[in-house]
Coordinates of C-alpha atoms in Angstrom, one line a residue:
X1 CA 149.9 106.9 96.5
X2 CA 147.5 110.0 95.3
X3 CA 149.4 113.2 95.1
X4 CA 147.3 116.3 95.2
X5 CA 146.7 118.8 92.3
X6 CA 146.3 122.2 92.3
X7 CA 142.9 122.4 93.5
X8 CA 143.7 119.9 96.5
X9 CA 146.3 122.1 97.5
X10 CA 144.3 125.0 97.4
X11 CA 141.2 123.9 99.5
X12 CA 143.5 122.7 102.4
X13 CA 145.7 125.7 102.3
X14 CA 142.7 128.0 102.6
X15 CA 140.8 125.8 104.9
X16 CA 144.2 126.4 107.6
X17 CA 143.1 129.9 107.0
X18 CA 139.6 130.0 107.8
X19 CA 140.4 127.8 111.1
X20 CA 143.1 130.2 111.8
X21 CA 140.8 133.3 111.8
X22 CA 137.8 131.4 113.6
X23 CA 140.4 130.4 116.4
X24 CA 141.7 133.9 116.8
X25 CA 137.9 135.2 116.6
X26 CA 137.2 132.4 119.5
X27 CA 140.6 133.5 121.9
X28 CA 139.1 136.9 121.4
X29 CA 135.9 136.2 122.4
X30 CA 134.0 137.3 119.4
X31 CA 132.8 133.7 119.5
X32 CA 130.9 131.6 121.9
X33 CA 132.3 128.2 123.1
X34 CA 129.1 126.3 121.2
X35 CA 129.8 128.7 118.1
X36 CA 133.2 127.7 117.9
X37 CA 132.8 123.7 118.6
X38 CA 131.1 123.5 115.1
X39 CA 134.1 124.5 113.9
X40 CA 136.7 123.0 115.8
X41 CA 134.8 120.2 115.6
X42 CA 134.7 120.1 111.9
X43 CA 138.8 120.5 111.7
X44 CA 139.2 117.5 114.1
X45 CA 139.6 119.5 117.3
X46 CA 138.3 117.4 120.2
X47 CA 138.3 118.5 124.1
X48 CA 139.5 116.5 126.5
X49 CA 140.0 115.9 130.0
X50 CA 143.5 117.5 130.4
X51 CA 143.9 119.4 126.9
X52 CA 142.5 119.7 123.5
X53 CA 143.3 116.5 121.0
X54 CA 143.5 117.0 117.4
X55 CA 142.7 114.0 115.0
X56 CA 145.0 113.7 111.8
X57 CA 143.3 112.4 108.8
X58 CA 145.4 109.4 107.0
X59 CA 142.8 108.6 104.2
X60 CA 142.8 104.5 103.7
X61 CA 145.7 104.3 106.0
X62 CA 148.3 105.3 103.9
X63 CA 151.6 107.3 104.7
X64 CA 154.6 108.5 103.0
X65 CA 158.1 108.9 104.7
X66 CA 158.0 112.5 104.3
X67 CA 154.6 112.5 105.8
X68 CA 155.7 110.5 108.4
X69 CA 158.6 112.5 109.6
X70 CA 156.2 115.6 109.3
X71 CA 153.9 113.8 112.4
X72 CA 157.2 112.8 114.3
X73 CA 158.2 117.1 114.1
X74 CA 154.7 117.9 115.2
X75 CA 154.8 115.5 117.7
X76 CA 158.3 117.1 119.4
X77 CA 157.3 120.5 118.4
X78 CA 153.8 120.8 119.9
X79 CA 152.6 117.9 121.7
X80 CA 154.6 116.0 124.3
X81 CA 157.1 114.1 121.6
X82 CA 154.5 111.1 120.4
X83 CA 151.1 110.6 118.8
X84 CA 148.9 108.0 118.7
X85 CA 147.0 105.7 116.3
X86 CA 143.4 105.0 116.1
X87 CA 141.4 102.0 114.9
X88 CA 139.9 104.4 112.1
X89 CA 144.0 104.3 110.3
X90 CA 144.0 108.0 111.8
X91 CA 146.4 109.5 114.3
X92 CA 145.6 111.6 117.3
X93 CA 147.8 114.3 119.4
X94 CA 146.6 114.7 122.9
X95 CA 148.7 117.5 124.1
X96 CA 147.9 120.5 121.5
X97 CA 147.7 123.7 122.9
X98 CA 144.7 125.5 121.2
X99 CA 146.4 128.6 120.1
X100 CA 149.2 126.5 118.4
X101 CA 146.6 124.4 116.0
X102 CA 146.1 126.3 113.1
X103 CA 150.2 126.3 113.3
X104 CA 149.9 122.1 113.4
X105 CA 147.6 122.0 110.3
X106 CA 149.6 124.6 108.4
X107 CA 152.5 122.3 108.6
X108 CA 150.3 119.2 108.1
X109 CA 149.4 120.8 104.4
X110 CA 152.9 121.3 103.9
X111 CA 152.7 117.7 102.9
X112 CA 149.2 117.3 101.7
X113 CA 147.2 116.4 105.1
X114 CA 144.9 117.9 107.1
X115 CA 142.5 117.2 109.8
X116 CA 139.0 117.6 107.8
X117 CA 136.4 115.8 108.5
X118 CA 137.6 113.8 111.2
X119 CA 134.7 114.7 113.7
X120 CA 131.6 116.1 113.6
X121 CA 128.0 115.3 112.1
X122 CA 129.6 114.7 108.6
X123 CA 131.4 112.0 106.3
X124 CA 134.7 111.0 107.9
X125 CA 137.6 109.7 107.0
X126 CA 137.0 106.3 104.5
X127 CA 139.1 103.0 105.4
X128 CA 140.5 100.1 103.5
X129 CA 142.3 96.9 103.8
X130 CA 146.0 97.6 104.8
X131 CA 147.2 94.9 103.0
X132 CA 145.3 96.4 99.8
X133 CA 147.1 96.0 96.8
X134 CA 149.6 93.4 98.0
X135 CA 147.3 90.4 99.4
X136 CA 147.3 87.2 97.6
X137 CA 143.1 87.2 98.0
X138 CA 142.5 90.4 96.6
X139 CA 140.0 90.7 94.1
X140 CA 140.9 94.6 92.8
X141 CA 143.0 97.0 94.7
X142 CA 140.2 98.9 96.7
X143 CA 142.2 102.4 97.5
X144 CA 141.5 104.3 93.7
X145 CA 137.7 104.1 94.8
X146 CA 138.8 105.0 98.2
X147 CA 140.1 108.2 97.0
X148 CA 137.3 108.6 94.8
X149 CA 134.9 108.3 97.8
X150 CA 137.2 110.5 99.9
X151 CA 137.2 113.6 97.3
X152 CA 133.5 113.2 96.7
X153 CA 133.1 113.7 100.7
X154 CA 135.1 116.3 101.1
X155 CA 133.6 119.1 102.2
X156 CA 130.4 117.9 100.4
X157 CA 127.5 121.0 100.8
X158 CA 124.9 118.8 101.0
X159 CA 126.2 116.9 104.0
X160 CA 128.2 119.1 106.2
X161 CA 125.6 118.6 109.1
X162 CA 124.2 115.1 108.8
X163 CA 121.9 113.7 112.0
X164 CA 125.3 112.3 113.0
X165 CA 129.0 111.2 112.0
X166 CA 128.9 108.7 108.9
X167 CA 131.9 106.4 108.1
X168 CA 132.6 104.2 104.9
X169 CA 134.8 101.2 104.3
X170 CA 135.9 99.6 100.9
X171 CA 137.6 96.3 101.1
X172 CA 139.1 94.6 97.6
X173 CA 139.9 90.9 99.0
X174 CA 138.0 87.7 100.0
X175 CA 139.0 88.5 103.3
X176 CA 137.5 91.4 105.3
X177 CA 140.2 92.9 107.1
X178 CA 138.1 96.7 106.6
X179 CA 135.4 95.8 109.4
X180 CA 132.9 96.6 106.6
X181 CA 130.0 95.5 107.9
X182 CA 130.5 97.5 111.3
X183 CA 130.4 100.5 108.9
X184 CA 127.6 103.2 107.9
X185 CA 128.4 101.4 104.4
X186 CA 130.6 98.8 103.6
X187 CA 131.9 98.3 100.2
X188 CA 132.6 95.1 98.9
X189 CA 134.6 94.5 95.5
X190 CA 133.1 91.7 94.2
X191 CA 132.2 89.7 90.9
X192 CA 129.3 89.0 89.0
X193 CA 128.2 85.9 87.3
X194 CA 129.5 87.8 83.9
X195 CA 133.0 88.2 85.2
X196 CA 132.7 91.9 85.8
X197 CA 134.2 93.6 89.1
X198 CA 131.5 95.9 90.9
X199 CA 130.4 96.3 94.1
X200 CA 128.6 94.7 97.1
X201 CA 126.8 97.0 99.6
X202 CA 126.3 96.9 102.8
X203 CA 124.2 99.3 104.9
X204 CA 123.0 100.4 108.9
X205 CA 126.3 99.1 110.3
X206 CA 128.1 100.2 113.5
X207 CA 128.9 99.7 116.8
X208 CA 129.1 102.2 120.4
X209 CA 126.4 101.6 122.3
X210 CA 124.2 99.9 119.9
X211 CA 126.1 97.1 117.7
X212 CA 124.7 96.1 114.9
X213 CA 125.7 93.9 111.8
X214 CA 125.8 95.9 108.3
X215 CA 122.9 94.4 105.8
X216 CA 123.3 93.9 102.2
X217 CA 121.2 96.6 100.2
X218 CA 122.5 95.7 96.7
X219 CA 124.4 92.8 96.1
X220 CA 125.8 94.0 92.8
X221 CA 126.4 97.8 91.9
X222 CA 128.0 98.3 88.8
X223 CA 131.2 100.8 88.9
X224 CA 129.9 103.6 87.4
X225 CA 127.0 104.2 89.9
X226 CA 129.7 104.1 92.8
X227 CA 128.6 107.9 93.9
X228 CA 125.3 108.4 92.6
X229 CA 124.4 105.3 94.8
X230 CA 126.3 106.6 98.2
X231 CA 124.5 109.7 97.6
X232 CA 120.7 108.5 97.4
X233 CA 121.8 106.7 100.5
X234 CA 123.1 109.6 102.5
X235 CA 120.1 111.7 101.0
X236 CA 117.7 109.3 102.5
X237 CA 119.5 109.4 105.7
X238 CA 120.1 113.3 105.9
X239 CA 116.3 113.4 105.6
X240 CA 115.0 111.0 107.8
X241 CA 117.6 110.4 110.5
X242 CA 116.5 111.0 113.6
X243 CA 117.9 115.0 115.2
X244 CA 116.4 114.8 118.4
X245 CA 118.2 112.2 119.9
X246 CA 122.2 111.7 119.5
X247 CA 122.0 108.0 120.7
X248 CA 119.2 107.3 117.7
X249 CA 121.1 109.6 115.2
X250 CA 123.0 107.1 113.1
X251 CA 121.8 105.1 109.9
X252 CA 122.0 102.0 112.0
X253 CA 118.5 102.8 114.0
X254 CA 116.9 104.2 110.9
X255 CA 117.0 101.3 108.8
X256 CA 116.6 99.2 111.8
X257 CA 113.1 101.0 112.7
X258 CA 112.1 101.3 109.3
X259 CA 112.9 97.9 107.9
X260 CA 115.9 97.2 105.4
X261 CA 113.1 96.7 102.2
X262 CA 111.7 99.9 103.2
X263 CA 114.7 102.0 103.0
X264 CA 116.0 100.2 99.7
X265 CA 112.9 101.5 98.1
X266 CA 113.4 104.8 99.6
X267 CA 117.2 105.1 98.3
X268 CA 115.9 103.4 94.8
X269 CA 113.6 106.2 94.4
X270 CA 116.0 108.9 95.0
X271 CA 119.0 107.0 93.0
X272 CA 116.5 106.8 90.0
X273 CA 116.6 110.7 90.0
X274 CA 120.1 111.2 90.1
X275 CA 122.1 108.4 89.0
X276 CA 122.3 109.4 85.0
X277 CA 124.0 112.4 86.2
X278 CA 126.8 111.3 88.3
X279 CA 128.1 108.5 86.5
X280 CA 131.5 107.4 87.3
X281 CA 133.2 107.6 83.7
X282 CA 136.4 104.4 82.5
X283 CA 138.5 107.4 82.5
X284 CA 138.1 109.0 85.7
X285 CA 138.6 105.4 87.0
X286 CA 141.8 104.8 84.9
X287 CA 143.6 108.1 85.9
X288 CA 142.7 107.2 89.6
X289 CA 144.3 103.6 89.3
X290 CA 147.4 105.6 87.6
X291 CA 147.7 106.5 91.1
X292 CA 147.9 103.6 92.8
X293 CA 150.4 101.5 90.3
X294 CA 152.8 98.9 91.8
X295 CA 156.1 99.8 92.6
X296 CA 159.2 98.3 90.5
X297 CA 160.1 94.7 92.6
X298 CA 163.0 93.0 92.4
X299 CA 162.1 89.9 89.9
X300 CA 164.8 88.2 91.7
X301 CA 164.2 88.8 95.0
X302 CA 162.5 84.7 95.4
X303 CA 165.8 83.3 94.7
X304 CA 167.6 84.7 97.7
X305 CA 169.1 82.1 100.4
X306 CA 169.6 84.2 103.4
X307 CA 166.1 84.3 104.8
X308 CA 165.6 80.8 105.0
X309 CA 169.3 80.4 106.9
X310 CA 168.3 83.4 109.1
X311 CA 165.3 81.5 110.2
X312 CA 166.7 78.1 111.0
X313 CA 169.7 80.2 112.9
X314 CA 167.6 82.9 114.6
X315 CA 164.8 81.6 116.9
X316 CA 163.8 85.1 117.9
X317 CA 163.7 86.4 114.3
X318 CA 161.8 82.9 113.4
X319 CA 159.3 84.0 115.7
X320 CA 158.4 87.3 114.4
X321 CA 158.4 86.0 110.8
X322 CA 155.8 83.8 112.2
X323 CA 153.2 86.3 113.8
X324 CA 154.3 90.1 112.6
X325 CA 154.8 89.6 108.5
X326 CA 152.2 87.8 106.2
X327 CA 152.6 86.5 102.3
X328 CA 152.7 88.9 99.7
X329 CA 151.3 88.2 96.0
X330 CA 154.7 88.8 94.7
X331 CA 157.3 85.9 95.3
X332 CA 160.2 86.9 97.2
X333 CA 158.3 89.5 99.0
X334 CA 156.3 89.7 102.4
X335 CA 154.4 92.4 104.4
X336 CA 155.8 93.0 107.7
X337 CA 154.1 94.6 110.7
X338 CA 155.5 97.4 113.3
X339 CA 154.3 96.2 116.2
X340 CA 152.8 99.1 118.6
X341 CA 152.2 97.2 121.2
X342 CA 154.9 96.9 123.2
X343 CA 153.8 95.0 127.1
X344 CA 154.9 98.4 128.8
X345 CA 153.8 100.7 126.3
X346 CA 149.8 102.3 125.8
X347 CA 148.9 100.4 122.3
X348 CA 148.9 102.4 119.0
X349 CA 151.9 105.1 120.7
X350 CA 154.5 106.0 119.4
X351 CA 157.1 108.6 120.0
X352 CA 158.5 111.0 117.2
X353 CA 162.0 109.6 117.5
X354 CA 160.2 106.2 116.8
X355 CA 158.6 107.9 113.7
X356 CA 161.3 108.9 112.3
X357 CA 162.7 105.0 112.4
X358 CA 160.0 103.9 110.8
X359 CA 160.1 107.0 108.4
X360 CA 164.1 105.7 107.5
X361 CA 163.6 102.0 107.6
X362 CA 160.4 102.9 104.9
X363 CA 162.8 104.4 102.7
X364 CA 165.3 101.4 102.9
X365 CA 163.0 98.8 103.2
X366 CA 159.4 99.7 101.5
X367 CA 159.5 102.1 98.6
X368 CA 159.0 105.3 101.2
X369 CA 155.7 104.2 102.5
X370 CA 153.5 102.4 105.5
X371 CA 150.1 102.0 106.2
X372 CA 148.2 102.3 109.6
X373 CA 145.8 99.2 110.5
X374 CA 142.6 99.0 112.3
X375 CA 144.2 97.2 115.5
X376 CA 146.8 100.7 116.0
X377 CA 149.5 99.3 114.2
X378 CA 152.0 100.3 111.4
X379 CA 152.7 97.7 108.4
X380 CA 155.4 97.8 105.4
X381 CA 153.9 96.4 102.8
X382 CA 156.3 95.4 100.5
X383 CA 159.8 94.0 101.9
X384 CA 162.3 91.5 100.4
X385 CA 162.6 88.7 102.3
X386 CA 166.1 89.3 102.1
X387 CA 165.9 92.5 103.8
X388 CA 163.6 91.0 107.2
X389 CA 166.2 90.2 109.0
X390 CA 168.0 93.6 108.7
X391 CA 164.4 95.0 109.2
X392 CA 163.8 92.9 112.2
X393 CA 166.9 94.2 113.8
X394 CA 166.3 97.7 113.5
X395 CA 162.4 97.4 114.5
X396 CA 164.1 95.4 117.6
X397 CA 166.7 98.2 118.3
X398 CA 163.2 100.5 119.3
X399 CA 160.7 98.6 120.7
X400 CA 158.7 98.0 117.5
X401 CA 159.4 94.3 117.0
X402 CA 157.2 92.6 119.8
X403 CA 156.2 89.6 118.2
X404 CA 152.7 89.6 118.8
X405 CA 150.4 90.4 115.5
X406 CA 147.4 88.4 116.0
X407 CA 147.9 87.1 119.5
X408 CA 146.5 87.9 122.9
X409 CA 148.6 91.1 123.1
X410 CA 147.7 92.5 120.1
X411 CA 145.2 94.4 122.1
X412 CA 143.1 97.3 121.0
X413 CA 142.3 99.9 123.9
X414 CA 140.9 103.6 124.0
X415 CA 142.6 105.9 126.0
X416 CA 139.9 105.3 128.6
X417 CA 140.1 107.6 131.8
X418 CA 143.7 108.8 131.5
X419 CA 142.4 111.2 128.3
X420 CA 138.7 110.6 127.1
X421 CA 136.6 112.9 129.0
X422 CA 133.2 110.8 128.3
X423 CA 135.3 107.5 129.9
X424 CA 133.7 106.0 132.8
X425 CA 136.8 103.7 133.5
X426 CA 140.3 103.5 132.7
X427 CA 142.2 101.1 129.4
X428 CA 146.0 102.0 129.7
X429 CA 146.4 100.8 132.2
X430 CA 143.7 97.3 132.6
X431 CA 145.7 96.4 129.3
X432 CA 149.3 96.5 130.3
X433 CA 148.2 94.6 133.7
X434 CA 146.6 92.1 131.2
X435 CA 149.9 91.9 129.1
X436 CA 152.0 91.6 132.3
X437 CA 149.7 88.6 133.2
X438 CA 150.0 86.8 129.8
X439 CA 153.8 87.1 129.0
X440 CA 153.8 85.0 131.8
X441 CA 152.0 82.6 129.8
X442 CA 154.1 79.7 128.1
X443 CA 151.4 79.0 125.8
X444 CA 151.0 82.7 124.7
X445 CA 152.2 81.8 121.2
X446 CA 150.4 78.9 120.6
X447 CA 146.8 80.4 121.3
X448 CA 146.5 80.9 117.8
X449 CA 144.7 84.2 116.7
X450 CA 142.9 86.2 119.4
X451 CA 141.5 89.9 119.8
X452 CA 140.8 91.5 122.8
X453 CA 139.3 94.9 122.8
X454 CA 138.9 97.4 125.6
X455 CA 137.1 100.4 126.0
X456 CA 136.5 102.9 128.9
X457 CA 132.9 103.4 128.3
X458 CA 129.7 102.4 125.6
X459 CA 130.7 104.2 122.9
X460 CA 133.2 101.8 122.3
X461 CA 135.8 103.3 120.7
X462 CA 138.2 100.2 120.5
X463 CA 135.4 97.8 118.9
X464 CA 134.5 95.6 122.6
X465 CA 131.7 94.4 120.9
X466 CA 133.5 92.9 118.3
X467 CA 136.5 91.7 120.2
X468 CA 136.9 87.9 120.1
X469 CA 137.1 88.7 123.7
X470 CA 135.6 92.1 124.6
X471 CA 135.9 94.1 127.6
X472 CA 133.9 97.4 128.4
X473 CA 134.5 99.6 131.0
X474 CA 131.2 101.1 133.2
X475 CA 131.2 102.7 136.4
X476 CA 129.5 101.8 139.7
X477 CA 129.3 104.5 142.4
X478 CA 132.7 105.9 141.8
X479 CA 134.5 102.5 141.3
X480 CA 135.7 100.9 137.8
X481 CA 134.1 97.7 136.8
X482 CA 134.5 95.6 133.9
X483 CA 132.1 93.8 131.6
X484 CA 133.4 90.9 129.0
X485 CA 131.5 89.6 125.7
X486 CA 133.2 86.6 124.1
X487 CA 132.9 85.7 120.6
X488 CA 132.6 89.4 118.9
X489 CA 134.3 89.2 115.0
X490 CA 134.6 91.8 112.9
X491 CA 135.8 89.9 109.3
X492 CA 133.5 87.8 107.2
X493 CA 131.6 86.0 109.5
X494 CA 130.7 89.1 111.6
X495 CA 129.2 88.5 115.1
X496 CA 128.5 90.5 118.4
X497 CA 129.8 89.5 121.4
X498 CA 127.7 87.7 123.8
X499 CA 127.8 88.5 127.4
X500 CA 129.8 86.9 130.0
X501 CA 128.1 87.3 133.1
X502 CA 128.2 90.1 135.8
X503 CA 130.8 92.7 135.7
X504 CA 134.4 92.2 136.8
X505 CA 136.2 94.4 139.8
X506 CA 139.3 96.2 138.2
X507 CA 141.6 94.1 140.5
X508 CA 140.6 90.8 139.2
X509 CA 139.6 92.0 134.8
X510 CA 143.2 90.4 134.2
X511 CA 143.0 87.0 135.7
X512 CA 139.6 86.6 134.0
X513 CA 141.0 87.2 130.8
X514 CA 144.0 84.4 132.3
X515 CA 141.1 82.0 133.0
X516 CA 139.1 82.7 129.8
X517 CA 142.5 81.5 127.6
X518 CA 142.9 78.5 130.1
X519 CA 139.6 76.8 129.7
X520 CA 140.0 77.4 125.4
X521 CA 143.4 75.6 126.3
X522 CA 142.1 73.0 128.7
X523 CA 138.8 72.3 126.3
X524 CA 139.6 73.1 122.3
X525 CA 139.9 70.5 120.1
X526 CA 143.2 69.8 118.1
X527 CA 143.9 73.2 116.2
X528 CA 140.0 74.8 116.9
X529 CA 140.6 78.7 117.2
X530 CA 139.1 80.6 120.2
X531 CA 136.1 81.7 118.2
X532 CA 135.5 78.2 116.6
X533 CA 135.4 76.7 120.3
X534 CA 133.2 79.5 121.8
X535 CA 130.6 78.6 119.1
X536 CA 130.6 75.0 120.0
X537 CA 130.8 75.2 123.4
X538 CA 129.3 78.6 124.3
X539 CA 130.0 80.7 127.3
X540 CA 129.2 77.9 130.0
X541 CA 132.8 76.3 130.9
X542 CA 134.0 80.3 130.5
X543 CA 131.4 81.4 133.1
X544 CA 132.2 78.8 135.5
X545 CA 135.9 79.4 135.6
X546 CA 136.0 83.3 135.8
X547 CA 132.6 83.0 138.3
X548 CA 134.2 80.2 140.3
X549 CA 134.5 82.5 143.7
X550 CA 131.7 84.4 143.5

């Protein structure tokens, strides 16, 4: 993984004391509360309902052990002894006290992270695959471009106050598994008709409270124009995003209103200006990929006999080979999953003594690192099959090893009402009734891959609109009600989710979702996924089951 120089070090050591002064100016009251939410804002400082939340930036997703027992400290230290991870690979402490941050982020630089940039009006953290690097599909390891991207947006002058936040995904493989084209811009490794790797690019993605699908603005952009191109784009959009209106700030209305030809030009224009000046040299590429080089695997590790025994012995450990590990490019090896979603735990939690586990079993297991995915959970990427069972029992040991990666209870949620201030209705606690009511499900296993998203209010934090099954939370006079959208993906073939019918009462959201899976059980053809038979029967048979009494 990148290590920081000099210079890295520097700017986050003297960035923890800027904040520091600006918070000690603020507790004085030499600055106003809208002064100072600039520039808490800015250092990931959020306000919520009960106390301030800090978000952590983990650029692409990717952790070290000694980072990761750094968060589990912080976690006992100053919060309320866990953290929690976001669909964005970041992590979040909801318990800071405000006088006690600039002391967080001091120990956060210790071992080179920080919390820049992870809110506001300005570039956030960029995303990737978490299976870059390691997936049999891939095309070219997205994360040295990542960091490319993530050192040219840090703390860029030009766009420290854009109309409104702006976030970037890069994905490598065939497969999306970067949500790309629910992005401000998606990036897309791809090759031309010559051979040569450059990039696709995608523009006026998103999702919140208007969902829309990411266009293609260049189908090929050749390596070396990587920045010169973001930057005519975020040029175009610091200058004609809309400032009046928070709800019509992002890039996704503006090339919307103004037509996706209309804005190429405009970015053309501007790139033509710039882009012999910003070229992205070989070199600068090369020492960046230096960075990211494959660690030394065991060439023997494919002609061990003990997985395959394990697996015909162990039923249990059969099963979560099966949903919580996935192929790896090199024989012998395979990625397995930390599953954060315990049935009677919030998804994406997880306590510092947990942490620290997975901060050990890293060391043992993965070459000392992990990586964070988009649906709040933890991956090692590179385990010998040999060592899965050991693996398995350890994860087991803490609550980690729920065998449900890609199934029904592999659900995203917001924190909802119990922490968001802007929530109109609670997440927690809708999704552990929902998982209570599945496990009790025989056919839980066998429903093949299925997301369900939840979110306390429109801006949409866990991706509803995107969910293969969607829920959104809204309020009606006082009480907590519950919309669904089925058929919402956010891979290749991305879709919104279409509306269900009329909201859901907060007692009966879980048996809907019960009587959704029943009638894709009761009507899918042979091995058609959930999203395959939505599409060819559409909502009708859905609506009459979860409307029945009404």
């Amino acid at each position: 993984m990148y290590q920081y120089n000099q210079d890295d070090q520097t700017l986050i050591n003297e960035r923890v004391a800027q904040f520091r002064s600006q918070t000690e100016r603020f507790l004085k009251g030499e600055l106003d509360a809208d002064q100072f939410r600039a520039l808490r804002l800015m250092n990931g400082l959020y306000i919520q309902i009960h106390a301030p939340m800090l978000r952590v930036a983990i650029p692409y997703g990717l952790l070290s052990s000694t980072q990761l027992r750094k968060l589990a400290h912080i976690a006992r230290k100053y919060d309320k002894g866990y953290c929690h991870f976001t669909t964005r690979q970041n992590v979040q402490y909801n318990w800071p006290k405000l006088e006690e941050v600039p002391d967080i982020l001091a120990e956060l630089a210790e071992v080179q992270m920080h919390a820049i940039q992870t809110s506001g009006n300005c570039m956030r953290n960029t995303t990737s695959d978490h299976l870059a690097g390691i997936c049999k599909d891939e095309i070219e390891d997205p994360r040295p471009y990542c960091e490319i991207i993530r050192q040219w947006t840090t703390l860029h002058p030009e766009f420290a106050y854009l109309p409104r936040k702006f976030k970037i995904a890069v994905s490598g493989a065939l497969h999306d598994r970067a949500a790309t084209q629910f992005h401000d811009i998606g990036l897309h490794l791809v090759k031309n008709e010559q051979g040569e790797t450059g990039f696709k690019v995608f523009v006026g993605g998103g999702l919140g409270r208007t969902p829309v699908i990411g266009q293609v603005i260049r189908p090929y952009l050749e390596k070396r124009h990587l920045l010169s191109y973001l930057e005519a784009i975020l040029r175009i959009y610091n200058l004609f995003g809309r400032r009046d209106n928070k709800y019509k700030a992002r890039i996704k209305i503006l090339v919307k209103e103004e037509g996706l030809e209309k804005f190429k030009s405009l970015v053309d224009e501007e790139w033509h200006h710039i882009k012999d000046g910003m070229e992205l040299s070989d070199e600068r590429i090369h020492e960046m990929q230096a960075h990211f080089v494959l660690p030394h695997y065991d060439n023997s590790a494919s002609i061990d006999s003990t997985f395959p025994n394990h697996l015909e012995s162990d039923n249990a450990f059969a099963t979560w080979v099966k949903h919580n590990t996935v192929e790896h490019k090199v024989p012998g090896y395979r990625a397995a999953f930390v599953s954060l979603k315990a049935p009677d735990e919030p998804p994406g939690d997880i306590t510092d003594s947990q942490l620290e586990v997975v901060a050990d079993l890293a060391d043992r297991f993965s070459f000392g690192e992990v990586r964070s995915t988009h649906r709040q959970n933890l991956v090692f990427a590179d385990v010998k099959q040999a060592d899965l069972f050991d693996l398995w029992q350890q994860l087991n040991k803490t609550k980690m090893a729920t065998p449900n990666i890609g199934t029904a209870t592999d659900i995203i949620c917001c924190p909802g009402l119990d922490f968001c201030s802007l929530a109109n209705a609670g997440s927690i606690g809708i999704t552990r009734e929902i998982n209570e009511t599945l496990d009790n499900l025989d056919y839980l296993h066998d429903l093949g891959d299925i997301k369900i998203n939840i979110s306390g209010c429109m801006n949409g934090c866990a991706h509803q609109s995107v969910g293969h099954i969607g829920i959104l939370g809204v309020d009606k006079k006082g009480e907590e009600w519950y919309q669904i959208t089925l058929g919402g993906s956010s891979e290749n073939e991305a879709a919104i989710g279409e509306r269900l019918g009329p909201s859901v009462p907060k007692d009966q959201i879980a048996q809907a979702v019960a009587a959704i899976l029943d009638v894709y059980v009761k009507n899918r053809i042979e091995d058609e996924s959930f999203l395959d038979m939505v599409k060819r029967a559409g909502l009708t048979p859905f609506k009459k089951q979860v409307y029945a009494n009404h």
